[in-house]
Amino acid sequence: MGLDTYVNTYGNECKRRFGRRLKKLTLDAGFSCPNRDGTLGRGGCTFCNVQSFNQSDANLGIAAQLASQKLPAAEPGTPYLAYFQAYTSTYGDYEVLQRQYREAVAERDIVGLFVGTRPDCVPDSVLALLASYQQQGLEVWLELGLQSANDDTLRRINRGHGFDAYADAVRRARRHGLKVCTHLILGLPGENHGDFIDTHKKVLDLGVDGLKLHPLHIVSGSTMARQWQAGRLEPVTLEDYAFSAAELIRHTPAQVLFHRVTAYAKRPMLLAPDWCSYRWKGQMAILDSLQALGGQGHYTDTPYRAV
């Protein structure tokens, strides 16, 4: 039995709603980030190098980026999801955002719009714009990069906002009827299993529709890369990550969709931990724990286990 047996995954949700898993076509619309352009700071978050996950080319137009990723052998009319992934994809003039989103959803085979952003960059005008595509029948998700609910951690990683900004963004997104998927990183400097639990509880208490769990990657070009090379940063082990991720999954209500439970990166961009260079290692370790101790929702009424 696979992960879908123990976790309410977005892949399963797509099969239920669309009759198949849907491929996400990732987009780089050339947006920046207030933590890079000087509005909040320079250099971005200490863990960040967008090129570690971004496979799109901002020099191409939206339509060309979509076309380059579609499955060559797919049947005509195969549905896809458009994912504005790179940098902060709500950070720009309203007219620019509207033009970029409209170009993506104009493709007849695009059935969903996913927009990744920071909690402090979602004005009501943009939320209303995203909600308008949902009212047209598109599958719309707002993906918020929280990473941690601990304000000390957020300051330490140069995030540029606190948990209050996330809470405000979630409440306003809900007023617009938007689904929210929250990104959490397990293994940030100074954090442990107890911090992961606290973040998870706070996110669930506010209400969330989807979660993405990521192990901390040390990638070249990031501030953390220099910290790791100087011996000041110890990456999360596979065993610790699998334990914590599985515990969070077991304490997540069954209706919340997991869009991701782990992640990997390719060398030479990835510096550490080594296990993150293998696509399935993290997933299989989590699956082993879920098979042994129960899957999603199994422990929603019982305490978290300590390390």
Coordinates of N, CA and C in Angstrom, one line a residue, residues 140-262:
V140 N -8.9 27.0 -7.6 CA -7.9 28.0 -7.2 C -7.4 27.7 -5.8
W141 N -6.1 27.8 -5.6 CA -5.5 27.6 -4.3 C -4.5 28.8 -4.1
L142 N -4.5 29.4 -2.9 CA -3.6 30.3 -2.4 C -2.5 29.6 -1.6
E143 N -1.3 29.6 -2.0 CA -0.2 28.9 -1.3 C 0.6 29.9 -0.5
L144 N 0.5 29.8 0.9 CA 1.2 30.7 1.7 C 2.4 30.1 2.4
G145 N 3.6 30.7 2.1 CA 4.8 30.2 2.8 C 4.9 30.8 4.2
L146 N 4.5 30.0 5.1 CA 4.7 30.4 6.5 C 6.0 29.9 7.1
Q147 N 6.3 28.6 6.9 CA 7.6 27.9 7.3 C 7.6 27.6 8.8
S148 N 7.3 28.6 9.6 CA 7.2 28.4 11.1 C 6.3 29.4 11.7
A149 N 5.6 29.1 12.8 CA 4.8 30.0 13.5 C 5.6 30.7 14.6
N150 N 6.8 30.4 14.8 CA 7.7 30.9 15.8 C 8.3 32.2 15.3
D151 N 7.9 33.3 15.9 CA 8.4 34.6 15.5 C 9.9 34.8 15.6
D152 N 10.5 34.1 16.7 CA 12.0 34.2 16.8 C 12.6 33.5 15.6
T153 N 12.1 32.3 15.2 CA 12.6 31.6 14.1 C 12.5 32.4 12.8
L154 N 11.3 33.1 12.6 CA 11.1 33.9 11.4 C 12.1 35.0 11.4
R155 N 12.4 35.6 12.5 CA 13.4 36.7 12.5 C 14.8 36.1 12.2
R156 N 15.1 34.9 12.7 CA 16.4 34.3 12.5 C 16.7 33.9 11.1
I157 N 15.6 33.6 10.4 CA 15.8 33.2 9.0 C 15.5 34.4 8.0
N158 N 15.4 35.6 8.6 CA 15.2 36.8 7.8 C 13.9 36.8 7.0
R159 N 12.9 36.3 7.6 CA 11.6 36.1 6.8 C 11.0 37.5 6.5
G160 N 11.1 38.4 7.4 CA 10.5 39.7 7.1 C 9.1 39.9 7.5
H161 N 8.5 38.9 8.2 CA 7.1 39.0 8.7 C 7.0 38.1 9.9
G162 N 5.9 38.3 10.7 CA 5.7 37.4 11.8 C 4.4 36.6 11.6
F163 N 4.1 35.8 12.6 CA 2.9 34.9 12.5 C 1.6 35.7 12.3
D164 N 1.6 36.9 12.9 CA 0.4 37.7 12.8 C 0.0 38.0 11.3
A165 N 1.0 38.2 10.5 CA 0.8 38.5 9.1 C 0.1 37.3 8.4
Y166 N 0.6 36.1 8.8 CA 0.0 34.9 8.2 C -1.5 34.7 8.7
A167 N -1.7 34.9 10.0 CA -3.1 34.8 10.5 C -4.0 35.8 9.8
D168 N -3.6 37.0 9.6 CA -4.4 38.0 8.9 C -4.7 37.6 7.5
A169 N -3.7 37.1 6.8 CA -3.9 36.7 5.4 C -4.9 35.5 5.3
V170 N -4.8 34.6 6.2 CA -5.7 33.4 6.2 C -7.1 33.9 6.4
R171 N -7.3 34.7 7.4 CA -8.7 35.2 7.7 C -9.3 35.9 6.5
R172 N -8.5 36.8 5.9 CA -9.0 37.5 4.7 C -9.2 36.6 3.5
A173 N -8.4 35.6 3.3 CA -8.6 34.7 2.2 C -9.9 33.9 2.4
R174 N -10.1 33.5 3.7 CA -11.4 32.8 4.0 C -12.6 33.6 3.7
R175 N -12.5 34.9 4.0 CA -13.7 35.8 3.7 C -13.9 35.8 2.2
H176 N -12.9 35.6 1.4 CA -13.1 35.6 -0.1 C -13.4 34.2 -0.6
G177 N -13.5 33.2 0.3 CA -13.8 31.9 -0.1 C -12.7 31.1 -0.7
L178 N -11.5 31.6 -0.5 CA -10.3 30.9 -1.2 C -9.8 29.8 -0.3
K179 N -9.3 28.7 -1.0 CA -8.6 27.6 -0.3 C -7.2 28.0 0.0
V180 N -6.7 27.7 1.2 CA -5.3 28.0 1.6 C -4.5 26.7 1.8
C181 N -3.3 26.7 1.1 CA -2.4 25.6 1.4 C -1.1 26.3 2.0
T182 N -0.8 25.8 3.2 CA 0.3 26.4 4.0 C 1.6 25.5 3.9
H183 N 2.7 26.2 3.6 CA 4.0 25.5 3.5 C 4.7 25.6 4.9
L184 N 5.2 24.5 5.4 CA 5.9 24.4 6.6 C 7.3 23.7 6.4
I185 N 8.3 24.3 7.0 CA 9.7 23.7 6.9 C 10.0 23.1 8.2
L186 N 10.4 21.8 8.2 CA 10.8 21.1 9.4 C 12.3 21.0 9.4
G187 N 13.0 21.5 10.5 CA 14.4 21.5 10.5 C 15.1 22.8 10.5
L188 N 14.3 23.9 10.6 CA 14.9 25.3 10.6 C 15.8 25.4 11.8
P189 N 16.9 26.2 11.7 CA 17.8 26.4 12.8 C 17.2 26.8 14.1
G190 N 17.5 26.2 15.2 CA 17.0 26.5 16.5 C 15.7 25.8 16.8
E191 N 15.1 25.1 15.9 CA 13.8 24.4 16.1 C 14.0 23.0 16.4
N192 N 13.0 22.4 17.1 CA 13.0 21.0 17.3 C 11.5 20.5 17.1
H193 N 11.3 19.2 17.5 CA 10.0 18.6 17.3 C 8.9 19.4 18.0
G194 N 9.2 19.9 19.2 CA 8.2 20.7 19.9 C 7.8 21.9 19.1
D195 N 8.7 22.6 18.5 CA 8.4 23.8 17.7 C 7.5 23.4 16.5
F196 N 7.8 22.2 15.9 CA 7.0 21.8 14.7 C 5.6 21.6 15.2
I197 N 5.4 21.0 16.4 CA 4.1 20.7 16.9 C 3.4 22.0 17.1
D198 N 4.0 23.0 17.7 CA 3.4 24.3 18.0 C 3.0 25.0 16.8
T199 N 3.8 25.0 15.7 CA 3.4 25.6 14.5 C 2.2 24.9 13.9
H200 N 2.2 23.5 13.9 CA 1.1 22.7 13.3 C -0.2 23.1 14.0
K201 N -0.1 23.1 15.4 CA -1.4 23.4 16.1 C -1.9 24.8 15.8
K202 N -1.0 25.8 15.7 CA -1.5 27.1 15.4 C -2.1 27.2 14.0
V203 N -1.5 26.5 13.0 CA -2.1 26.5 11.7 C -3.4 25.9 11.6
L204 N -3.6 24.7 12.3 CA -4.8 24.0 12.3 C -5.9 24.8 13.1
D205 N -5.5 25.5 14.1 CA -6.5 26.3 14.9 C -7.1 27.4 14.1
L206 N -6.2 28.0 13.2 CA -6.7 29.1 12.3 C -7.6 28.6 11.2
G207 N -7.4 27.3 10.9 CA -8.1 26.7 9.7 C -7.3 26.7 8.5
V208 N -7.1 25.6 7.9 CA -6.3 25.4 6.7 C -6.9 24.3 5.8
D209 N -6.8 24.4 4.5 CA -7.4 23.5 3.6 C -6.3 22.5 3.1
G210 N -5.1 22.9 3.1 CA -4.0 22.0 2.6 C -2.7 22.4 3.3
L211 N -1.8 21.4 3.3 CA -0.5 21.5 3.9 C 0.6 21.0 2.9
K212 N 1.7 21.7 3.0 CA 2.9 21.1 2.3 C 4.0 21.1 3.4
L213 N 4.6 19.9 3.6 CA 5.7 19.7 4.5 C 7.0 19.6 3.7
H214 N 8.0 20.3 4.2 CA 9.3 20.3 3.5 C 10.4 20.0 4.5
P215 N 11.4 19.2 4.3 CA 12.6 19.2 5.1 C 13.5 20.4 4.7
L216 N 14.2 20.9 5.7 CA 15.1 22.0 5.3 C 16.2 21.5 4.4
H217 N 16.3 22.2 3.2 CA 17.4 21.9 2.3 C 18.5 23.0 2.5
I218 N 19.7 22.6 2.5 CA 20.8 23.5 2.4 C 21.2 23.6 0.9
V219 N 21.0 24.7 0.3 CA 21.2 24.8 -1.2 C 22.3 25.9 -1.4
S220 N 23.0 25.7 -2.4 CA 24.1 26.6 -2.8 C 23.5 28.0 -3.1
G221 N 24.2 29.0 -2.8 CA 23.7 30.4 -3.1 C 22.9 31.0 -2.0
S222 N 22.6 30.2 -1.0 CA 21.8 30.7 0.2 C 22.7 31.1 1.3
T223 N 22.1 31.9 2.2 CA 22.9 32.3 3.4 C 23.2 31.1 4.3
M224 N 22.2 30.2 4.3 CA 22.4 28.9 5.1 C 23.6 28.1 4.6
A225 N 23.8 28.2 3.3 CA 24.9 27.4 2.7 C 26.2 27.8 3.3
R226 N 26.4 29.1 3.5 CA 27.6 29.6 4.2 C 27.7 29.2 5.7
Q227 N 26.5 29.2 6.3 CA 26.5 28.7 7.7 C 26.8 27.3 7.8
W228 N 26.3 26.5 6.9 CA 26.6 25.0 6.9 C 28.1 24.8 6.6
Q229 N 28.6 25.5 5.6 CA 30.0 25.3 5.3 C 30.9 25.7 6.4
A230 N 30.5 26.6 7.3 CA 31.3 27.0 8.4 C 31.1 26.1 9.6
G231 N 30.2 25.1 9.5 CA 30.0 24.2 10.6 C 29.0 24.7 11.6
R232 N 28.2 25.7 11.3 CA 27.3 26.3 12.3 C 25.9 25.8 12.1
L233 N 25.6 24.9 11.2 CA 24.3 24.5 10.9 C 24.3 23.0 10.7
E234 N 23.4 22.3 11.4 CA 23.3 20.8 11.3 C 21.9 20.5 10.6
P235 N 21.9 19.9 9.4 CA 20.7 19.6 8.8 C 19.9 18.5 9.5
V236 N 18.6 18.5 9.2 CA 17.7 17.5 9.8 C 18.0 16.1 9.3
T237 N 18.0 15.1 10.1 CA 18.3 13.7 9.7 C 17.0 13.1 9.1
L238 N 17.1 12.1 8.3 CA 16.0 11.4 7.7 C 15.1 10.8 8.8
E239 N 15.7 10.2 9.8 CA 14.9 9.6 10.9 C 14.1 10.7 11.7
D240 N 14.7 11.8 12.0 CA 14.0 12.9 12.7 C 12.9 13.5 11.9
Y241 N 13.2 13.7 10.6 CA 12.2 14.3 9.7 C 11.0 13.4 9.6
A242 N 11.3 12.1 9.3 CA 10.2 11.1 9.1 C 9.3 11.0 10.4
F243 N 10.0 11.0 11.6 CA 9.2 10.9 12.8 C 8.3 12.1 13.0
S244 N 8.8 13.3 12.8 CA 8.0 14.5 13.0 C 7.0 14.7 11.9
A245 N 7.3 14.4 10.7 CA 6.3 14.6 9.6 C 5.1 13.6 9.8
A246 N 5.5 12.3 10.2 CA 4.4 11.3 10.4 C 3.5 11.7 11.6
E247 N 4.1 12.3 12.7 CA 3.4 12.7 13.8 C 2.4 13.8 13.5
L248 N 2.9 14.8 12.7 CA 2.0 15.9 12.2 C 0.9 15.3 11.4
I249 N 1.2 14.4 10.5 CA 0.1 13.8 9.6 C -0.9 13.1 10.5
R250 N -0.5 12.4 11.5 CA -1.4 11.6 12.3 C -2.3 12.6 13.1
H251 N -1.9 13.8 13.4 CA -2.6 14.8 14.2 C -3.3 15.8 13.3
T252 N -3.4 15.5 12.0 CA -4.1 16.4 11.0 C -5.5 15.8 10.7
P253 N -6.5 16.6 10.9 CA -7.9 16.1 10.5 C -8.0 15.6 9.1
A254 N -8.8 14.6 9.0 CA -8.9 13.8 7.7 C -9.2 14.7 6.5
Q255 N -9.9 15.8 6.7 CA -10.4 16.6 5.6 C -9.3 17.5 5.0
V256 N -8.2 17.7 5.7 CA -7.1 18.6 5.2 C -6.3 17.8 4.2
L257 N -6.1 18.4 3.0 CA -5.3 17.8 1.9 C -3.8 18.0 2.1
F258 N -3.1 17.0 1.9 CA -1.6 17.1 1.9 C -1.2 17.2 0.4
H259 N -0.6 18.4 0.1 CA -0.1 18.6 -1.3 C 1.3 18.0 -1.4
R260 N 2.0 17.9 -0.2 CA 3.3 17.3 -0.2 C 3.7 17.0 1.2
V261 N 4.4 15.9 1.4 CA 4.8 15.5 2.7 C 6.4 15.5 2.8
T262 N 7.1 15.6 1.8 CA 8.5 15.8 1.8 C 8.9 16.4 0.5

